[in-house]
Amino acid sequence: FTEQDSKVAGLALEQGKGCIIAVNKWDIVEKDGQSFVRLLDYKTGALDENKLSYNKMDELFVDPDKRYVLQMFLYSLIVEHNREYCQNSNLPIVPQLLFLRNRAAYQPIEEYNKHTAKEFENLLLKKVHAILSDTSFPMTDEARCASSFCPFHTLCNREKK
């Protein structure tokens, strides 16, 4: 923990309040003689090791329990594509989670590296392409559509009731 991390986590815990961190922390860390870009995401829940492991990359896109890893891979990919904002763009990115409820130590997502980043990016692009190109979305039948209250009535071109 840095002093700032401890203060934010401590205030939230002492007051029994939730804490929303809108901007995650990233910084350069030296450990065991190695430097890396630490990409840190704060989690308000308790640590569950099962949510931090996966067997195949595509599990991240279908298993909601793997959302923490999916989210950290996405954040890491964003940082990877915006290296000009890093002080040293050659350093490896190490995504980590900090669980505030039990003040668990930083949990690194150790599987993140250049190979897994590329695999993740390819799968992500395939998913986004599938979402954007799928034209088989069925329109809700009129009996179930409360178009007078529906915020999407302009998309289906139905008259308001």
PDB file of N, CA and C in Angstrom, residues 53-99:
ATOM      1  N   SER A  53      -8.574 -17.160 -12.036  1.00  0.00           N
ATOM      2  CA  SER A  53      -7.904 -18.162 -12.858  1.00  0.00           C
ATOM      3  C   SER A  53      -8.820 -18.579 -14.006  1.00  0.00           C
ATOM      4  N   TYR A  54      -8.203 -19.052 -15.071  1.00  0.00           N
ATOM      5  CA  TYR A  54      -8.943 -19.541 -16.227  1.00  0.00           C
ATOM      6  C   TYR A  54      -8.068 -20.546 -16.962  1.00  0.00           C
ATOM      7  N   ASN A  55      -8.697 -21.399 -17.751  1.00  0.00           N
ATOM      8  CA  ASN A  55      -7.942 -22.397 -18.518  1.00  0.00           C
ATOM      9  C   ASN A  55      -7.703 -21.951 -19.948  1.00  0.00           C
ATOM     10  N   LYS A  56      -8.740 -21.389 -20.566  1.00  0.00           N
ATOM     11  CA  LYS A  56      -8.632 -20.929 -21.950  1.00  0.00           C
ATOM     12  C   LYS A  56      -9.087 -19.480 -22.020  1.00  0.00           C
ATOM     13  N   MET A  57      -8.447 -18.719 -22.888  1.00  0.00           N
ATOM     14  CA  MET A  57      -8.723 -17.287 -23.003  1.00  0.00           C
ATOM     15  C   MET A  57     -10.194 -16.988 -23.292  1.00  0.00           C
ATOM     16  N   ASP A  58     -10.855 -17.813 -24.115  1.00  0.00           N
ATOM     17  CA  ASP A  58     -12.241 -17.501 -24.463  1.00  0.00           C
ATOM     18  C   ASP A  58     -13.198 -17.640 -23.284  1.00  0.00           C
ATOM     19  N   GLU A  59     -12.766 -18.287 -22.186  1.00  0.00           N
ATOM     20  CA  GLU A  59     -13.585 -18.331 -20.967  1.00  0.00           C
ATOM     21  C   GLU A  59     -13.877 -16.918 -20.451  1.00  0.00           C
ATOM     22  N   LEU A  60     -12.925 -16.015 -20.655  1.00  0.00           N
ATOM     23  CA  LEU A  60     -13.077 -14.652 -20.150  1.00  0.00           C
ATOM     24  C   LEU A  60     -14.292 -13.956 -20.761  1.00  0.00           C
ATOM     25  N   PHE A  61     -14.677 -14.371 -21.960  1.00  0.00           N
ATOM     26  CA  PHE A  61     -15.771 -13.722 -22.667  1.00  0.00           C
ATOM     27  C   PHE A  61     -17.125 -14.380 -22.422  1.00  0.00           C
ATOM     28  N   VAL A  62     -17.152 -15.525 -21.759  1.00  0.00           N
ATOM     29  CA  VAL A  62     -18.428 -16.221 -21.553  1.00  0.00           C
ATOM     30  C   VAL A  62     -18.749 -16.486 -20.086  1.00  0.00           C
ATOM     31  N   ASP A  63     -17.756 -16.506 -19.222  1.00  0.00           N
ATOM     32  CA  ASP A  63     -17.975 -16.810 -17.808  1.00  0.00           C
ATOM     33  C   ASP A  63     -17.967 -15.512 -17.002  1.00  0.00           C
ATOM     34  N   PRO A  64     -19.127 -15.104 -16.476  1.00  0.00           N
ATOM     35  CA  PRO A  64     -19.175 -13.836 -15.722  1.00  0.00           C
ATOM     36  C   PRO A  64     -18.259 -13.816 -14.499  1.00  0.00           C
ATOM     37  N   ASP A  65     -17.918 -14.990 -13.966  1.00  0.00           N
ATOM     38  CA  ASP A  65     -17.005 -15.027 -12.818  1.00  0.00           C
ATOM     39  C   ASP A  65     -15.589 -14.624 -13.183  1.00  0.00           C
ATOM     40  N   LYS A  66     -15.281 -14.586 -14.455  1.00  0.00           N
ATOM     41  CA  LYS A  66     -13.930 -14.230 -14.908  1.00  0.00           C
ATOM     42  C   LYS A  66     -13.833 -12.757 -15.293  1.00  0.00           C
ATOM     43  N   ARG A  67     -14.832 -11.966 -14.897  1.00  0.00           N
ATOM     44  CA  ARG A  67     -14.883 -10.561 -15.325  1.00  0.00           C
ATOM     45  C   ARG A  67     -13.699  -9.735 -14.815  1.00  0.00           C
ATOM     46  N   TYR A  68     -13.152 -10.074 -13.654  1.00  0.00           N
ATOM     47  CA  TYR A  68     -12.009  -9.311 -13.146  1.00  0.00           C
ATOM     48  C   TYR A  68     -10.811  -9.453 -14.078  1.00  0.00           C
ATOM     49  N   VAL A  69     -10.561 -10.674 -14.527  1.00  0.00           N
ATOM     50  CA  VAL A  69      -9.427 -10.916 -15.425  1.00  0.00           C
ATOM     51  C   VAL A  69      -9.702 -10.261 -16.773  1.00  0.00           C
ATOM     52  N   LEU A  70     -10.931 -10.402 -17.282  1.00  0.00           N
ATOM     53  CA  LEU A  70     -11.309  -9.756 -18.543  1.00  0.00           C
ATOM     54  C   LEU A  70     -11.081  -8.251 -18.456  1.00  0.00           C
ATOM     55  N   GLN A  71     -11.543  -7.660 -17.374  1.00  0.00           N
ATOM     56  CA  GLN A  71     -11.408  -6.218 -17.179  1.00  0.00           C
ATOM     57  C   GLN A  71      -9.934  -5.808 -17.132  1.00  0.00           C
ATOM     58  N   MET A  72      -9.100  -6.553 -16.420  1.00  0.00           N
ATOM     59  CA  MET A  72      -7.692  -6.197 -16.305  1.00  0.00           C
ATOM     60  C   MET A  72      -6.952  -6.393 -17.625  1.00  0.00           C
ATOM     61  N   PHE A  73      -7.321  -7.435 -18.393  1.00  0.00           N
ATOM     62  CA  PHE A  73      -6.729  -7.599 -19.717  1.00  0.00           C
ATOM     63  C   PHE A  73      -7.117  -6.418 -20.603  1.00  0.00           C
ATOM     64  N   LEU A  74      -8.362  -5.981 -20.506  1.00  0.00           N
ATOM     65  CA  LEU A  74      -8.815  -4.844 -21.311  1.00  0.00           C
ATOM     66  C   LEU A  74      -8.056  -3.576 -20.915  1.00  0.00           C
ATOM     67  N   TYR A  75      -7.951  -3.300 -19.624  1.00  0.00           N
ATOM     68  CA  TYR A  75      -7.194  -2.132 -19.168  1.00  0.00           C
ATOM     69  C   TYR A  75      -5.747  -2.203 -19.645  1.00  0.00           C
ATOM     70  N   SER A  76      -5.154  -3.380 -19.530  1.00  0.00           N
ATOM     71  CA  SER A  76      -3.763  -3.552 -19.937  1.00  0.00           C
ATOM     72  C   SER A  76      -3.589  -3.324 -21.429  1.00  0.00           C
ATOM     73  N   LEU A  77      -4.543  -3.797 -22.201  1.00  0.00           N
ATOM     74  CA  LEU A  77      -4.493  -3.594 -23.652  1.00  0.00           C
ATOM     75  C   LEU A  77      -4.585  -2.110 -23.988  1.00  0.00           C
ATOM     76  N   ILE A  78      -5.430  -1.394 -23.276  1.00  0.00           N
ATOM     77  CA  ILE A  78      -5.553   0.058 -23.490  1.00  0.00           C
ATOM     78  C   ILE A  78      -4.231   0.752 -23.178  1.00  0.00           C
ATOM     79  N   VAL A  79      -3.604   0.390 -22.069  1.00  0.00           N
ATOM     80  CA  VAL A  79      -2.308   0.983 -21.718  1.00  0.00           C
ATOM     81  C   VAL A  79      -1.260   0.589 -22.764  1.00  0.00           C
ATOM     82  N   GLU A  80      -1.286  -0.667 -23.188  1.00  0.00           N
ATOM     83  CA  GLU A  80      -0.336  -1.150 -24.205  1.00  0.00           C
ATOM     84  C   GLU A  80      -0.421  -0.319 -25.479  1.00  0.00           C
ATOM     85  N   HIS A  81      -1.640   0.047 -25.869  1.00  0.00           N
ATOM     86  CA  HIS A  81      -1.829   0.821 -27.096  1.00  0.00           C
ATOM     87  C   HIS A  81      -1.621   2.325 -26.897  1.00  0.00           C
ATOM     88  N   ASN A  82      -1.351   2.711 -25.669  1.00  0.00           N
ATOM     89  CA  ASN A  82      -1.105   4.125 -25.367  1.00  0.00           C
ATOM     90  C   ASN A  82       0.197   4.273 -24.590  1.00  0.00           C
ATOM     91  N   ARG A  83       1.203   3.562 -25.019  1.00  0.00           N
ATOM     92  CA  ARG A  83       2.492   3.544 -24.327  1.00  0.00           C
ATOM     93  C   ARG A  83       3.160   4.913 -24.257  1.00  0.00           C
ATOM     94  N   GLU A  84       2.794   5.826 -25.146  1.00  0.00           N
ATOM     95  CA  GLU A  84       3.452   7.140 -25.127  1.00  0.00           C
ATOM     96  C   GLU A  84       3.187   7.882 -23.811  1.00  0.00           C
ATOM     97  N   TYR A  85       2.183   7.436 -23.045  1.00  0.00           N
ATOM     98  CA  TYR A  85       1.900   8.081 -21.769  1.00  0.00           C
ATOM     99  C   TYR A  85       2.697   7.470 -20.616  1.00  0.00           C
ATOM    100  N   CYS A  86       3.383   6.369 -20.877  1.00  0.00           N
ATOM    101  CA  CYS A  86       4.235   5.742 -19.856  1.00  0.00           C
ATOM    102  C   CYS A  86       5.587   6.442 -19.856  1.00  0.00           C
ATOM    103  N   GLN A  87       6.176   6.560 -18.683  1.00  0.00           N
ATOM    104  CA  GLN A  87       7.507   7.161 -18.592  1.00  0.00           C
ATOM    105  C   GLN A  87       8.540   6.314 -19.312  1.00  0.00           C
ATOM    106  N   ASN A  88       8.410   5.016 -19.217  1.00  0.00           N
ATOM    107  CA  ASN A  88       9.334   4.111 -19.880  1.00  0.00           C
ATOM    108  C   ASN A  88       8.505   3.078 -20.633  1.00  0.00           C
ATOM    109  N   SER A  89       8.401   3.250 -21.930  1.00  0.00           N
ATOM    110  CA  SER A  89       7.483   2.433 -22.714  1.00  0.00           C
ATOM    111  C   SER A  89       7.953   0.999 -22.937  1.00  0.00           C
ATOM    112  N   ASN A  90       9.168   0.667 -22.519  1.00  0.00           N
ATOM    113  CA  ASN A  90       9.666  -0.695 -22.730  1.00  0.00           C
ATOM    114  C   ASN A  90       9.366  -1.630 -21.563  1.00  0.00           C
ATOM    115  N   LEU A  91       8.867  -1.119 -20.479  1.00  0.00           N
ATOM    116  CA  LEU A  91       8.634  -1.944 -19.304  1.00  0.00           C
ATOM    117  C   LEU A  91       7.427  -2.850 -19.494  1.00  0.00           C
ATOM    118  N   PRO A  92       7.473  -4.055 -18.926  1.00  0.00           N
ATOM    119  CA  PRO A  92       6.309  -4.932 -19.000  1.00  0.00           C
ATOM    120  C   PRO A  92       5.163  -4.378 -18.151  1.00  0.00           C
ATOM    121  N   ILE A  93       3.948  -4.699 -18.577  1.00  0.00           N
ATOM    122  CA  ILE A  93       2.755  -4.290 -17.830  1.00  0.00           C
ATOM    123  C   ILE A  93       2.357  -5.446 -16.926  1.00  0.00           C
ATOM    124  N   VAL A  94       2.132  -5.144 -15.657  1.00  0.00           N
ATOM    125  CA  VAL A  94       1.693  -6.158 -14.699  1.00  0.00           C
ATOM    126  C   VAL A  94       0.369  -5.692 -14.089  1.00  0.00           C
ATOM    127  N   PRO A  95      -0.743  -6.224 -14.604  1.00  0.00           N
ATOM    128  CA  PRO A  95      -2.036  -5.863 -14.020  1.00  0.00           C
ATOM    129  C   PRO A  95      -2.206  -6.536 -12.659  1.00  0.00           C
ATOM    130  N   GLN A  96      -2.723  -5.769 -11.695  1.00  0.00           N
ATOM    131  CA  GLN A  96      -2.915  -6.292 -10.348  1.00  0.00           C
ATOM    132  C   GLN A  96      -4.250  -5.813  -9.788  1.00  0.00           C
ATOM    133  N   LEU A  97      -4.802  -6.622  -8.901  1.00  0.00           N
ATOM    134  CA  LEU A  97      -6.049  -6.285  -8.223  1.00  0.00           C
ATOM    135  C   LEU A  97      -5.770  -6.081  -6.740  1.00  0.00           C
ATOM    136  N   LEU A  98      -6.466  -5.127  -6.142  1.00  0.00           N
ATOM    137  CA  LEU A  98      -6.358  -4.906  -4.707  1.00  0.00           C
ATOM    138  C   LEU A  98      -7.767  -5.005  -4.130  1.00  0.00           C
ATOM    139  N   PHE A  99      -7.997  -6.012  -3.298  1.00  0.00           N
ATOM    140  CA  PHE A  99      -9.308  -6.236  -2.705  1.00  0.00           C
ATOM    141  C   PHE A  99      -9.392  -5.495  -1.374  1.00  0.00           C
TER     142      PHE A  99
END
